[in-house]
Short mmCIF file of C-alpha atoms in Angstrom, two decimals:
data_model
loop_
_atom_site.label_atom_id
_atom_site.label_comp_id
_atom_site.label_asym_id
_atom_site.label_seq_id
_atom_site.Cartn_x
_atom_site.Cartn_y
_atom_site.Cartn_z
CA MET A 1 0.00 0.00 0.00
CA LYS A 2 1.34 3.40 -0.91
CA SER A 3 1.75 5.93 1.83
CA ALA A 4 -0.58 8.41 0.12
CA ASP A 5 -3.26 5.69 0.03
CA VAL A 6 -2.73 4.88 3.69
CA GLN A 7 -3.15 8.51 4.63
CA GLU A 8 -6.29 8.76 2.55
CA GLU A 9 -7.78 5.63 4.18
CA ILE A 10 -6.98 6.88 7.67
CA ARG A 11 -8.51 10.25 6.89
CA GLU A 12 -11.69 8.62 5.62
CA LEU A 13 -11.98 6.33 8.62
CA ASN A 14 -11.38 9.20 11.04
CA LEU A 15 -14.06 11.24 9.34
CA ALA A 16 -16.55 8.37 9.38
CA TYR A 17 -15.75 7.65 13.03
CA LEU A 18 -16.17 11.23 14.17
CA MET A 19 -19.38 11.71 12.25
CA LEU A 20 -20.90 8.50 13.58
CA ALA A 21 -19.75 9.29 17.12
CA GLN A 22 -21.24 12.77 16.97
CA GLN A 23 -24.53 11.46 15.61
CA LEU A 24 -24.73 8.80 18.34
CA VAL A 25 -23.94 11.25 21.12
CA ARG A 26 -26.51 13.76 19.86
CA GLU A 27 -29.18 11.06 19.57
CA ASP A 28 -28.70 9.50 23.00
CA ARG A 29 -25.76 10.68 25.05
CA GLU A 30 -25.63 7.88 27.65
CA ILE A 31 -26.12 4.97 25.27
CA ALA A 32 -23.50 6.50 22.96
CA MET A 33 -21.08 6.77 25.89
CA PHE A 34 -21.51 3.06 26.44
CA ARG A 35 -21.19 2.07 22.79
CA LEU A 36 -18.18 4.29 22.15
CA GLY A 37 -16.55 3.58 25.50
CA ILE A 38 -16.07 7.23 26.36
CA GLY A 39 -16.66 9.33 29.44
CA ALA A 40 -19.00 12.31 29.80
CA ASP A 41 -16.24 14.84 29.06
CA VAL A 42 -15.25 13.21 25.77
CA ALA A 43 -18.92 12.84 24.80
CA ASP A 44 -19.54 16.55 25.35
CA LEU A 45 -16.40 17.41 23.42
CA ILE A 46 -17.44 15.29 20.45
CA SER A 47 -20.99 16.62 20.38
CA GLY A 48 -19.69 20.19 20.40
CA LEU A 49 -17.36 19.81 17.41
CA THR A 50 -18.18 21.93 14.37
CA THR A 51 -18.00 20.47 10.86
CA ALA A 52 -14.80 22.39 10.16
CA GLN A 53 -13.23 21.03 13.32
CA ILE A 54 -14.24 17.47 12.40
CA VAL A 55 -12.65 17.79 8.97
CA ARG A 56 -9.45 19.27 10.41
CA LEU A 57 -9.29 16.66 13.18
CA SER A 58 -9.79 13.75 10.80
CA SER A 59 -7.01 14.75 8.43
CA GLN A 60 -4.38 13.82 11.00
CA GLN A 61 -1.75 11.22 10.12
CA MET A 62 -2.90 8.99 12.95
CA MET A 63 -6.02 7.06 13.79
CA LEU A 64 -8.36 8.80 16.24
CA CYS A 65 -9.98 5.64 17.60
CA ARG A 66 -7.99 2.86 19.16
CA VAL A 67 -8.33 -0.82 20.06
CA ARG A 68 -10.59 -0.84 23.07
CA PHE A 69 -10.21 -4.42 24.25
CA ASP A 70 -6.51 -5.04 24.73
CA ASP A 71 -7.03 -8.31 26.53
CA SER A 72 -6.46 -11.68 24.90
CA ALA A 73 -9.20 -13.55 26.80
CA LEU A 74 -11.78 -10.93 25.92
CA LEU A 75 -10.65 -10.73 22.29
CA GLY A 76 -10.97 -14.51 22.03
CA MET A 77 -14.54 -14.34 23.25
CA LEU A 78 -15.45 -11.43 21.00
CA THR A 79 -14.12 -13.31 17.99
CA GLY A 80 -16.34 -16.25 18.93
CA GLU A 81 -14.10 -18.85 20.55
CA GLY A 82 -15.93 -20.99 23.07
CA ARG A 83 -18.75 -23.48 23.16
CA ASP A 84 -21.19 -21.48 21.12
CA ALA A 85 -21.23 -18.02 19.65
CA ALA A 86 -24.26 -16.73 21.55
CA THR A 87 -22.91 -17.43 25.05
CA ALA A 88 -19.42 -16.24 24.07
CA SER A 89 -20.87 -12.90 23.02
CA LEU A 90 -22.90 -12.63 26.25
CA HIS A 91 -19.80 -13.40 28.27
CA ALA A 92 -17.75 -10.84 26.38
CA ALA A 93 -20.46 -8.19 26.80
CA ILE A 94 -20.60 -8.74 30.57
CA ILE A 95 -16.84 -8.35 30.92
CA ALA A 96 -16.60 -5.45 28.47
CA ALA A 97 -19.37 -3.47 30.19
CA GLY A 98 -17.31 -3.42 33.38
CA ARG A 99 -14.28 -1.90 31.71
CA PRO A 100 -13.28 1.71 32.40
CA VAL A 101 -13.99 4.22 29.63
CA GLU A 102 -11.75 6.76 27.88
CA THR A 103 -11.79 10.10 29.63
CA LEU A 104 -9.88 13.31 29.29
CA ALA A 105 -6.85 13.45 31.53
CA MET B 1 -52.21 11.54 45.15
CA ARG B 2 -53.13 14.28 42.69
CA ASN B 3 -50.75 15.98 40.36
CA LYS B 4 -50.58 19.73 40.73
CA SER B 5 -48.48 20.54 37.69
CA VAL B 6 -49.79 19.78 34.23
CA LEU B 7 -46.23 19.71 32.91
CA ALA B 8 -45.12 17.12 35.44
CA GLU B 9 -48.17 15.05 34.59
CA ALA B 10 -47.34 15.19 30.88
CA GLU B 11 -43.82 13.99 31.66
CA ASP B 12 -45.19 11.16 33.76
CA ILE B 13 -47.52 10.10 30.97
CA GLN B 14 -44.68 10.04 28.46
CA ARG B 15 -42.57 8.00 30.86
CA ALA B 16 -45.42 5.60 31.51
CA VAL B 17 -46.05 5.09 27.78
CA GLU B 18 -42.37 4.31 27.26
CA MET B 19 -42.42 1.82 30.13
CA ILE B 20 -45.61 0.17 28.89
CA ARG B 21 -44.11 -0.21 25.41
CA LEU B 22 -41.07 -1.89 26.94
CA GLY B 23 -43.36 -4.28 28.83
CA ALA B 24 -43.77 -2.84 32.33
CA ARG B 25 -46.49 -4.19 34.61
CA MET B 26 -48.86 -2.13 36.73
CA GLN B 27 -46.84 -2.44 39.94
CA MET B 28 -43.82 -0.83 38.29
CA LEU B 29 -45.89 1.93 36.69
CA GLU B 30 -47.63 2.74 39.96
CA SER B 31 -44.42 2.99 41.88
CA GLU B 32 -42.41 4.97 39.29
CA THR B 33 -44.99 7.56 38.24
CA ARG B 34 -47.37 9.76 40.18
CA LEU B 35 -50.35 8.95 37.98
CA SER B 36 -53.46 7.42 39.49
CA ARG B 37 -54.22 3.76 39.04
CA GLU B 38 -57.26 4.54 36.85
CA ARG B 39 -55.24 6.69 34.47
CA LEU B 40 -52.51 4.07 34.26
CA LEU B 41 -55.07 1.36 33.48
CA LYS B 42 -56.56 3.49 30.72
CA LEU B 43 -53.12 4.29 29.36
CA TYR B 44 -52.13 0.64 29.40
CA LYS B 45 -55.21 -0.39 27.47
CA GLU B 46 -54.67 2.36 24.94
CA VAL B 47 -51.03 1.48 24.32
CA ARG B 48 -51.28 -2.30 24.37
CA GLY B 49 -54.89 -2.88 23.41
CA VAL B 50 -55.40 -5.34 26.28
CA SER B 51 -55.84 -5.14 30.04
CA PRO B 52 -52.66 -5.41 32.13
CA PRO B 53 -51.86 -8.83 33.62
CA LYS B 54 -53.13 -9.26 37.17
CA GLY B 55 -51.57 -10.90 40.17
CA MET B 56 -48.45 -10.44 42.21
CA LEU B 57 -44.97 -9.90 40.88
CA PRO B 58 -42.48 -12.75 41.30
CA PHE B 59 -40.79 -12.15 44.64
CA SER B 60 -38.06 -14.76 44.83
CA THR B 61 -34.39 -13.88 44.39
CA ASP B 62 -33.63 -17.48 43.41
CA TRP B 63 -34.79 -16.94 39.84
CA PHE B 64 -31.86 -14.60 39.25
CA ILE B 65 -29.39 -17.25 40.35
CA THR B 66 -30.40 -20.08 37.99
CA TRP B 67 -28.10 -20.37 35.01
CA GLN B 68 -29.77 -18.65 32.07
CA PRO B 69 -31.53 -15.88 34.02
CA ASN B 70 -28.28 -15.25 35.87
CA VAL B 71 -26.35 -14.64 32.66
CA HIS B 72 -29.02 -12.31 31.34
CA SER B 73 -29.50 -10.41 34.58
CA SER B 74 -25.74 -10.06 35.00
CA LEU B 75 -25.60 -8.53 31.53
CA PHE B 76 -28.39 -6.11 32.40
CA MET B 77 -26.74 -5.28 35.71
CA SER B 78 -23.44 -4.40 34.07
CA PHE B 79 -25.28 -2.06 31.69
CA TYR B 80 -27.17 -0.61 34.64
CA ARG B 81 -23.97 -0.02 36.63
CA PHE B 82 -22.47 1.78 33.65
CA MET B 83 -25.54 4.02 33.38
CA LYS B 84 -25.49 4.72 37.13
CA ASP B 85 -21.77 5.13 37.77
CA THR B 86 -20.26 6.39 34.52
CA ALA B 87 -23.20 8.20 32.94
CA GLN B 88 -24.63 9.20 36.35
CA LEU B 89 -28.28 8.84 35.45
CA PRO B 90 -31.06 8.68 38.05
CA ASP B 91 -32.43 5.20 38.85
CA LEU B 92 -35.38 4.95 36.48
CA ASP B 93 -33.56 6.44 33.45
CA ALA B 94 -30.65 4.10 34.10
CA ILE B 95 -33.00 1.11 34.18
CA LEU B 96 -34.73 2.12 30.94
CA LYS B 97 -31.48 2.81 29.05
CA ALA B 98 -29.80 -0.32 30.35
CA PHE B 99 -32.84 -2.32 29.32
CA ARG B 100 -32.71 -0.79 25.82
CA LEU B 101 -29.07 -1.85 25.52
CA TYR B 102 -30.01 -5.32 26.75
CA LEU B 103 -32.78 -5.62 24.13
CA ASP B 104 -30.38 -4.46 21.40
CA HIS B 105 -27.89 -7.12 22.42
CA ILE B 106 -30.52 -9.85 22.50
CA GLU B 107 -31.85 -8.82 19.11
CA ALA B 108 -28.40 -8.67 17.53
CA GLU B 109 -27.57 -12.15 18.76
CA ASP B 110 -30.97 -13.57 17.84
CA MET B 111 -31.58 -14.81 21.38
CA GLU B 112 -34.85 -14.89 23.24
CA GLU B 113 -35.63 -12.19 25.78
CA VAL B 114 -35.26 -13.84 29.18
CA LEU B 115 -35.38 -10.72 31.32
CA SER B 116 -38.49 -8.53 31.11
CA LEU B 117 -38.48 -4.87 32.10
CA THR B 118 -40.43 -5.64 35.25
CA ARG B 119 -37.92 -8.36 36.16
CA ALA B 120 -35.06 -5.94 35.56
CA TRP B 121 -36.74 -3.38 37.79
CA THR B 122 -37.28 -6.03 40.47
CA LEU B 123 -33.61 -6.94 40.17
CA VAL B 124 -32.54 -3.36 40.89
CA ARG B 125 -34.93 -3.24 43.86
CA PHE B 126 -33.41 -6.46 45.22
CA PHE B 127 -29.99 -4.85 44.93
CA ASP B 128 -31.22 -1.74 46.75
CA ALA B 129 -32.66 -3.94 49.50
CA ASP B 130 -29.32 -5.81 49.84
CA LEU B 131 -30.88 -9.13 48.90
CA LEU B 132 -28.52 -9.55 45.95
CA GLN B 133 -24.98 -8.38 45.25
CA GLN B 134 -22.47 -8.42 42.43
CA ALA B 135 -19.73 -11.02 42.71
CA THR B 136 -16.52 -10.82 40.70
CA CYS B 137 -15.59 -14.04 38.92
CA THR B 138 -12.08 -15.18 39.85
CA CYS B 139 -11.63 -16.63 36.37
CA CYS B 140 -12.76 -13.93 33.91
CA GLY B 141 -13.06 -10.86 36.14
CA GLY B 142 -16.64 -10.05 35.14
CA ASN B 143 -19.33 -9.04 37.64
CA TYR B 144 -22.25 -11.40 38.19
CA VAL B 145 -25.46 -11.34 40.18
CA ALA B 146 -25.22 -13.41 43.38
CA HIS B 147 -27.05 -13.75 46.68
CA ALA B 148 -26.02 -11.16 49.23
CA TYR B 149 -23.80 -12.46 52.03
CA ASP B 150 -22.72 -15.51 50.01
CA PRO B 151 -18.96 -15.98 50.20
CA THR B 152 -17.48 -14.54 47.00
CA HIS B 153 -13.71 -14.92 47.33
CA GLU B 154 -13.72 -18.12 45.27
CA TYR B 155 -16.66 -17.25 43.05
CA VAL B 156 -16.57 -18.67 39.51
CA CYS B 157 -19.29 -17.54 37.13
CA GLY B 158 -21.69 -19.78 35.22
CA LEU B 159 -20.04 -18.88 31.92
CA CYS B 160 -16.49 -19.84 32.91
CA ASN B 161 -17.77 -23.01 34.52
CA MET B 162 -20.75 -23.95 32.41
CA PRO B 163 -23.07 -26.69 33.63
CA SER B 164 -23.02 -29.54 31.10
CA ARG B 165 -26.54 -29.10 29.78
CA ALA B 166 -26.73 -25.32 30.02
CA GLY B 167 -28.21 -23.62 26.98
CA LYS B 168 -29.08 -26.94 25.35
CA GLY B 169 -32.81 -26.97 25.89
CA ARG B 170 -35.32 -27.93 23.26
CA ARG B 171 -35.90 -24.35 22.27
CA SER B 172 -32.25 -23.44 21.76
CA ARG B 173 -31.76 -26.55 19.62
CA ARG B 174 -34.55 -25.39 17.37
CA ILE B 175 -32.92 -21.99 17.00
CA ALA B 176 -29.60 -23.68 16.21
CA THR B 177 -31.14 -25.81 13.45
CA ASP B 178 -32.87 -22.74 12.04
CA ARG B 179 -29.51 -21.03 11.92
CA ASN B 180 -27.87 -23.99 10.18
CA ALA B 181 -30.67 -24.08 7.64
CA LEU B 182 -29.92 -20.49 6.76
CA VAL B 183 -26.20 -21.11 6.20
#
């Protein structure tokens, strides 16, 4: 993959992420906080971004969202290892819901 | 009890309609809104088209400990704790939002709804009354619903240590064959 392509892909993903996140937060703040794994301060920040700010923020060279579940047991469950898919996903959801969220330092 | 403010009454009605749509029973509606029983009955019939079910609510904590209900109520409880602690919502809003998340999860996974809104509400009341507590599984680290005052230092959850026939009832087999037929 060429570096210009990579940058373009990252920019597109950042833009899509920010737009989705903002839409979710504006629709239902608390449920969005859960789905995105963010705290109240980050949620307010995202919902207050203007379109120009979103465009500028997404054209960074780095990804704005990061891997949320950096835990091998949890990743195994989320990818469906275990006796059956339905219970594995329930198990993963129970553990994931107890995880701390991203907040502003 | 009569409502003084029309605005507060309108809010209560909206709340009650939302709860009825999600499957609340009369006991929950009466305790969470300030509307009279007659108005709630009328509202219920208008929203659902039938009279509300009669009789007492289930009052045993044991239901929440059996395998399948335990998994589902633990899932609801972790959503509820998020809504209470992280999002800092008041009790009823936290219950309703957590229950929405629970329904979304169930729907996405094509499972049957084990926990009803009234059960979920009862669960929270049992927690408030210190009849149930959350126990941390020593194997996976998740939080699960358990009897209060049970020893929890060696607690292992029903998902890490699954009983041999758990989730293999007649109904789940039918769902599994349906799924295979689709593939």
